[in-house]
mmCIF file of C-alpha atoms in Angstrom:
data_model
loop_
_atom_site.group_PDB
_atom_site.id
_atom_site.type_symbol
_atom_site.label_atom_id
_atom_site.label_comp_id
_atom_site.label_asym_id
_atom_site.label_seq_id
_atom_site.Cartn_x
_atom_site.Cartn_y
_atom_site.Cartn_z
ATOM 1 C CA MET A 175 192.621 110.426 59.402
ATOM 2 C CA PRO A 176 196.311 110.767 60.300
ATOM 3 C CA LYS A 177 198.720 108.116 59.108
ATOM 4 C CA HIS A 178 200.312 105.918 61.733
ATOM 5 C CA GLN A 179 203.805 104.454 61.540
ATOM 6 C CA LEU A 180 203.930 100.711 61.172
ATOM 7 C CA ARG A 181 206.139 98.603 63.404
ATOM 8 C CA PRO A 182 208.756 97.395 62.924
ATOM 9 C CA SER A 183 210.088 100.445 61.160
ATOM 10 C CA GLY A 184 213.094 100.654 58.914
ATOM 11 C CA ASP A 185 214.199 100.561 55.321
ATOM 12 C CA PHE A 186 213.192 97.108 54.108
ATOM 13 C CA PRO A 187 213.789 95.572 50.665
ATOM 14 C CA ALA A 188 210.964 95.123 48.180
ATOM 15 C CA ALA A 189 209.142 91.800 48.381
ATOM 16 C CA GLY A 190 209.727 89.350 45.554
ATOM 17 C CA LEU A 191 207.031 87.975 43.304
ATOM 18 C CA ILE A 192 207.193 84.387 44.625
ATOM 19 C CA ARG A 193 206.702 85.565 48.209
ATOM 20 C CA ARG A 194 203.782 87.766 47.082
ATOM 21 C CA PHE A 195 202.125 84.864 45.264
ATOM 22 C CA ALA A 196 202.557 82.610 48.302
ATOM 23 C CA ALA A 197 200.815 85.215 50.499
ATOM 24 C CA ILE A 198 198.099 85.633 47.863
ATOM 25 C CA PHE A 199 197.472 81.883 47.907
ATOM 26 C CA TYR A 200 197.040 81.893 51.707
ATOM 27 C CA ASP A 201 194.671 84.862 51.502
ATOM 28 C CA PHE A 202 192.805 83.202 48.630
ATOM 29 C CA LEU A 203 192.004 80.214 50.842
ATOM 30 C CA LEU A 204 190.824 82.495 53.660
ATOM 31 C CA CYS A 205 188.715 84.574 51.290
ATOM 32 C CA VAL A 206 187.054 81.521 49.739
ATOM 33 C CA ALA A 207 186.059 80.339 53.213
ATOM 34 C CA MET A 208 184.774 83.812 54.121
ATOM 35 C CA LEU A 209 182.745 84.068 50.893
ATOM 36 C CA MET A 210 181.244 80.616 51.465
ATOM 37 C CA VAL A 211 180.094 81.602 54.956
ATOM 38 C CA ILE A 212 178.645 84.910 53.725
ATOM 39 C CA THR A 213 176.811 83.130 50.898
ATOM 40 C CA LEU A 214 175.454 80.518 53.290
ATOM 41 C CA ILE A 215 174.192 83.159 55.729
ATOM 42 C CA TYR A 216 172.673 85.265 52.949
ATOM 43 C CA GLN A 217 170.914 82.406 51.179
ATOM 44 C CA GLN A 218 169.907 80.276 54.146
ATOM 45 C CA VAL A 219 169.074 82.977 56.683
ATOM 46 C CA VAL A 220 168.255 86.253 54.938
ATOM 47 C CA LEU A 221 166.508 84.858 51.854
ATOM 48 C CA ARG A 222 164.759 82.180 53.934
ATOM 49 C CA LEU A 223 163.314 84.929 56.155
ATOM 50 C CA ILE A 224 162.207 86.908 53.096
ATOM 51 C CA TYR A 225 160.806 84.108 50.909
ATOM 52 C CA GLY A 226 160.271 81.164 53.232
ATOM 53 C CA GLY A 227 161.729 77.707 52.836
ATOM 54 C CA GLU A 228 159.460 76.358 50.100
ATOM 55 C CA ARG A 229 159.671 79.427 47.835
ATOM 56 C CA LEU A 230 163.446 79.551 48.333
ATOM 57 C CA ARG A 231 163.723 75.924 47.183
ATOM 58 C CA GLN A 232 161.620 76.743 44.082
ATOM 59 C CA LEU A 233 163.868 79.703 43.258
ATOM 60 C CA ALA A 234 166.961 77.536 43.663
ATOM 61 C CA ASP A 235 165.514 74.744 41.505
ATOM 62 C CA GLN A 236 164.723 77.262 38.767
ATOM 63 C CA GLY A 237 168.276 78.653 38.938
ATOM 64 C CA LEU A 238 167.041 82.087 39.931
ATOM 65 C CA LEU A 239 169.497 82.423 42.823
ATOM 66 C CA ALA A 240 172.506 82.257 40.503
ATOM 67 C CA GLY A 241 173.877 85.675 39.693
ATOM 68 C CA ASP A 242 172.003 87.458 42.489
ATOM 69 C CA PRO A 243 173.205 91.090 42.240
ATOM 70 C CA VAL A 244 172.674 91.708 45.960
ATOM 71 C CA LEU A 245 174.813 88.707 46.871
ATOM 72 C CA SER A 246 177.454 89.666 44.309
ATOM 73 C CA THR A 247 177.655 93.185 45.725
ATOM 74 C CA LEU A 248 177.825 91.853 49.264
ATOM 75 C CA LEU A 249 180.681 89.517 48.317
ATOM 76 C CA VAL A 250 182.723 92.236 46.585
ATOM 77 C CA PHE A 251 182.251 94.612 49.537
ATOM 78 C CA SER A 252 183.228 91.809 51.930
ATOM 79 C CA LEU A 253 186.398 91.095 49.983
ATOM 80 C CA PHE A 254 187.322 94.757 49.942
ATOM 81 C CA GLY A 255 186.565 95.007 53.666
ATOM 82 C CA PHE A 256 188.870 92.058 54.377
ATOM 83 C CA PHE A 257 191.821 93.591 52.552
ATOM 84 C CA ALA A 258 191.151 97.191 53.584
ATOM 85 C CA LYS A 259 190.993 96.303 57.284
ATOM 86 C CA PHE A 260 194.321 94.502 57.271
ATOM 87 C CA TRP A 261 196.149 96.863 54.900
ATOM 88 C CA THR A 262 195.132 100.070 56.681
ATOM 89 C CA HIS A 263 195.732 98.862 60.240
ATOM 90 C CA ASN A 264 198.930 96.832 60.304
ATOM 91 C CA GLY A 265 199.816 96.632 56.606
ATOM 92 C CA GLN A 266 199.500 92.851 56.493
ATOM 93 C CA THR A 267 196.781 90.381 55.648
ATOM 94 C CA LEU A 268 197.036 87.015 57.356
ATOM 95 C CA GLY A 269 198.846 85.552 54.342
ATOM 96 C CA MET A 270 201.257 88.476 54.303
ATOM 97 C CA GLN A 271 201.996 87.923 58.002
ATOM 98 C CA VAL A 272 202.908 84.290 57.347
ATOM 99 C CA TRP A 273 205.242 85.222 54.489
ATOM 100 C CA GLY A 274 206.771 88.272 56.190
ATOM 101 C CA ILE A 275 205.671 90.961 53.776
ATOM 102 C CA ARG A 276 203.835 94.227 54.359
ATOM 103 C CA VAL A 277 202.202 96.952 52.292
ATOM 104 C CA GLN A 278 203.110 100.483 53.329
ATOM 105 C CA ASN A 279 203.787 103.993 52.129
ATOM 106 C CA LYS A 280 207.348 105.000 51.235
ATOM 107 C CA ASP A 281 207.759 106.609 54.658
ATOM 108 C CA GLY A 282 206.776 103.371 56.446
ATOM 109 C CA SER A 283 203.297 104.524 57.417
ATOM 110 C CA ALA A 284 200.061 102.598 56.995
ATOM 111 C CA ILE A 285 198.161 103.132 53.769
ATOM 112 C CA SER A 286 194.891 105.051 53.645
ATOM 113 C CA LEU A 287 191.463 103.673 52.815
ATOM 114 C CA TRP A 288 191.656 105.402 49.427
ATOM 115 C CA GLN A 289 194.984 103.691 48.681
ATOM 116 C CA ALA A 290 193.490 100.364 49.746
ATOM 117 C CA LEU A 291 190.586 100.889 47.332
ATOM 118 C CA LEU A 292 192.985 101.727 44.495
ATOM 119 C CA ARG A 293 195.104 98.648 45.282
ATOM 120 C CA PHE A 294 192.018 96.432 45.382
ATOM 121 C CA VAL A 295 190.525 97.644 42.087
ATOM 122 C CA ILE A 296 193.807 97.701 40.151
ATOM 123 C CA ALA A 297 194.795 94.256 41.492
ATOM 124 C CA ILE A 298 191.542 92.900 40.054
ATOM 125 C CA GLY A 299 192.488 94.503 36.744
ATOM 126 C CA SER A 300 195.928 92.936 37.016
ATOM 127 C CA TRP A 301 194.373 89.480 37.361
ATOM 128 C CA LEU A 302 191.971 90.161 34.489
ATOM 129 C CA ALA A 303 195.002 91.024 32.341
ATOM 130 C CA LEU A 304 196.227 87.452 32.963
ATOM 131 C CA GLY A 305 198.466 88.547 35.828
ATOM 132 C CA LEU A 306 200.426 91.075 33.777
ATOM 133 C CA GLY A 307 200.058 93.691 36.511
ATOM 134 C CA PHE A 308 201.776 91.351 38.973
ATOM 135 C CA PHE A 309 204.485 90.202 36.543
ATOM 136 C CA TRP A 310 205.224 93.870 35.897
ATOM 137 C CA SER A 311 207.304 93.705 39.098
ATOM 138 C CA LEU A 312 209.861 91.581 37.228
ATOM 139 C CA TRP A 313 210.674 94.566 34.966
ATOM 140 C CA ASP A 314 210.184 97.414 37.418
ATOM 141 C CA LYS A 315 213.424 98.619 39.058
ATOM 142 C CA GLU A 316 211.654 98.895 42.437
ATOM 143 C CA LYS A 317 209.768 95.555 42.017
ATOM 144 C CA ARG A 318 206.413 97.360 41.961
ATOM 145 C CA THR A 319 203.197 95.917 40.533
ATOM 146 C CA TRP A 320 200.536 98.002 38.826
ATOM 147 C CA HIS A 321 198.588 98.362 42.050
ATOM 148 C CA ASP A 322 201.746 99.435 43.906
ATOM 149 C CA ILE A 323 202.432 102.103 41.281
ATOM 150 C CA TYR A 324 198.923 103.539 41.071
ATOM 151 C CA SER A 325 198.247 103.513 44.811
ATOM 152 C CA GLU A 326 201.731 104.908 45.556
ATOM 153 C CA THR A 327 202.464 102.054 47.965
ATOM 154 C CA ARG A 328 205.158 99.445 48.229
ATOM 155 C CA VAL A 329 205.267 95.874 49.465
ATOM 156 C CA VAL A 330 208.342 95.152 51.561
ATOM 157 C CA HIS A 331 209.942 92.009 52.903
ATOM 158 C CA LEU A 332 210.330 92.195 56.673
ATOM 159 C CA PRO A 333 213.333 90.501 58.282
ATOM 160 C CA LYS A 334 212.703 87.239 60.108
ATOM 161 C CA GLY A 335 211.659 87.829 63.720
ATOM 162 C CA ALA A 336 211.140 91.562 63.154
ATOM 163 C CA HIS A 337 207.907 91.592 65.172
ATOM 164 C CA LYS A 338 209.573 90.046 68.231
ATOM 165 C CA LYS A 339 211.853 93.025 68.875
#
C-alpha cells in the first residue's frame, strides 16, 4: 500500500509531552466509552443469543463472565482498530485533532499499518513501565518516545489553523 502525504505538509516541530498527555486523556475517554458499548453488545446481545437470558444471569452471578478471553481479545482488537484507523489515514486520533498534534513519518507521509501496530504494542509497554517510555521524550533530543523510536515515526505539533488553509 503506497504511503500518502498528509495535509497540511511542512516541517513541524515535535509535540511536547504535556500536549501528548492531553490528547491521550481525550482519547482515553473516547476509548472507555467505545469499550463499554462493545462489552454491552457482546454480553447482552451475543451471549444472550448463545446462552439465553436465564443462563446468562447464572453465569454472571457465579462470576464466570469476568475475564472472558473472547471479550478481552475483542476489546484489544477494537482498541488497536481505533488507533490504527486514525493513525494510518490522517495521522490524528480525535484527541490529537483537538490538541493539534499528528503522528507521521519523517517525510510527512501517513504511517503504515505495521508502524501503527508497533506504536500500539510499545505504547502499552511504555505504560506498563510506569510511563517511562513516554517520559523518555524529556531526554531525547528529538522529543521521541519509545514507540516513536521503534516505529520510526514522529509526533509533530501542527500550527494553529493549519487545516483551514
